[in-house]
Amino acid sequence: MLEDDVKFRITVKSTKDGEPCYAGHKPGDTFECGYLTPEGLCGWAYHSLYPFIHALRHTKSYEDEDYRLVKKDTVEVACPDNAWVIFRIEKL
């Protein structure tokens, strides 16, 4: 199996009207992943989340002395189905 030293937690932050989406995702659901697709996560949603996961994988958090630039390890992304679900991705 592919080993990965960078892990992510995907959390369902909210859903339209608080109801589960067509894939059954509801607020509070969590998924963890590395290089492999998380089991049980809607494929359409993962398709939208992947570019952000990839960007987080290759970005380091740091504070630059001169610019005080701080990069966060968390991003929120909307589902492609009319933003029915809002996901939070955290770099662990």
mmCIF file of C-alpha atoms in Angstrom, residues 2-69:
data_model
loop_
_atom_site.group_PDB
_atom_site.id
_atom_site.type_symbol
_atom_site.label_atom_id
_atom_site.label_comp_id
_atom_site.label_asym_id
_atom_site.label_seq_id
_atom_site.Cartn_x
_atom_site.Cartn_y
_atom_site.Cartn_z
ATOM 1 C CA LEU A 2 1.104 3.536 -0.720
ATOM 2 C CA GLU A 3 2.690 5.177 2.329
ATOM 3 C CA ASP A 4 1.990 8.846 2.938
ATOM 4 C CA ASP A 5 3.424 11.119 5.578
ATOM 5 C CA VAL A 6 0.800 13.831 5.016
ATOM 6 C CA LYS A 7 -2.736 13.115 6.208
ATOM 7 C CA PHE A 8 -5.947 15.091 5.919
ATOM 8 C CA ARG A 9 -9.261 15.172 7.757
ATOM 9 C CA ILE A 10 -12.325 16.110 5.722
ATOM 10 C CA THR A 11 -15.294 17.179 7.838
ATOM 11 C CA VAL A 12 -18.828 17.960 6.706
ATOM 12 C CA LYS A 13 -19.279 21.425 8.184
ATOM 13 C CA SER A 14 -22.841 22.038 7.028
ATOM 14 C CA THR A 15 -25.516 20.866 4.603
ATOM 15 C CA LYS A 16 -28.415 22.621 2.953
ATOM 16 C CA ASP A 17 -31.235 22.868 5.507
ATOM 17 C CA GLY A 18 -29.203 20.578 7.819
ATOM 18 C CA GLU A 19 -30.471 17.554 5.896
ATOM 19 C CA PRO A 20 -28.196 14.805 4.519
ATOM 20 C CA CYS A 21 -27.193 15.212 0.877
ATOM 21 C CA TYR A 22 -27.896 12.639 -1.846
ATOM 22 C CA ALA A 23 -24.773 10.727 -0.818
ATOM 23 C CA GLY A 24 -25.966 10.680 2.799
ATOM 24 C CA HIS A 25 -23.351 13.090 4.151
ATOM 25 C CA LYS A 26 -24.466 15.083 7.187
ATOM 26 C CA PRO A 27 -22.832 17.697 9.452
ATOM 27 C CA GLY A 28 -20.130 16.167 11.627
ATOM 28 C CA ASP A 29 -19.234 13.308 9.253
ATOM 29 C CA THR A 30 -15.452 12.952 8.972
ATOM 30 C CA PHE A 31 -13.128 11.196 6.560
ATOM 31 C CA GLU A 32 -9.353 10.807 6.745
ATOM 32 C CA CYS A 33 -7.090 10.329 3.784
ATOM 33 C CA GLY A 34 -3.580 10.584 2.429
ATOM 34 C CA TYR A 35 -2.907 9.739 -1.206
ATOM 35 C CA LEU A 36 -5.875 7.385 -1.455
ATOM 36 C CA THR A 37 -9.510 8.411 -1.815
ATOM 37 C CA PRO A 38 -11.314 8.286 1.542
ATOM 38 C CA GLU A 39 -13.747 5.400 1.821
ATOM 39 C CA GLY A 40 -17.399 6.457 1.811
ATOM 40 C CA LEU A 41 -16.856 9.991 0.487
ATOM 41 C CA CYS A 42 -18.914 11.004 -2.550
ATOM 42 C CA GLY A 43 -16.788 10.873 -5.695
ATOM 43 C CA TRP A 44 -18.190 14.138 -7.054
ATOM 44 C CA ALA A 45 -17.317 15.891 -3.805
ATOM 45 C CA TYR A 46 -13.795 14.424 -3.764
ATOM 46 C CA HIS A 47 -13.309 15.622 -7.326
ATOM 47 C CA SER A 48 -13.891 19.185 -6.057
ATOM 48 C CA LEU A 49 -11.859 18.734 -2.867
ATOM 49 C CA TYR A 50 -8.797 17.145 -4.476
ATOM 50 C CA PRO A 51 -7.196 20.339 -5.898
ATOM 51 C CA PHE A 52 -7.292 21.876 -2.412
ATOM 52 C CA ILE A 53 -5.885 18.721 -0.813
ATOM 53 C CA HIS A 54 -3.091 18.740 -3.382
ATOM 54 C CA ALA A 55 -2.323 22.420 -2.687
ATOM 55 C CA LEU A 56 -2.299 21.851 1.084
ATOM 56 C CA ARG A 57 -0.013 18.843 0.634
ATOM 57 C CA HIS A 58 2.634 21.002 -1.005
ATOM 58 C CA THR A 59 2.292 24.091 1.208
ATOM 59 C CA LYS A 60 4.057 24.492 4.520
ATOM 60 C CA SER A 61 2.791 26.617 7.395
ATOM 61 C CA TYR A 62 5.313 29.194 8.395
ATOM 62 C CA GLU A 63 5.732 32.702 9.683
ATOM 63 C CA ASP A 64 8.205 34.820 7.782
ATOM 64 C CA GLU A 65 10.132 37.307 9.941
ATOM 65 C CA ASP A 66 9.994 40.065 7.338
ATOM 66 C CA TYR A 67 6.445 39.693 6.063
ATOM 67 C CA ARG A 68 4.636 37.940 8.940
ATOM 68 C CA LEU A 69 2.968 35.722 6.369
#
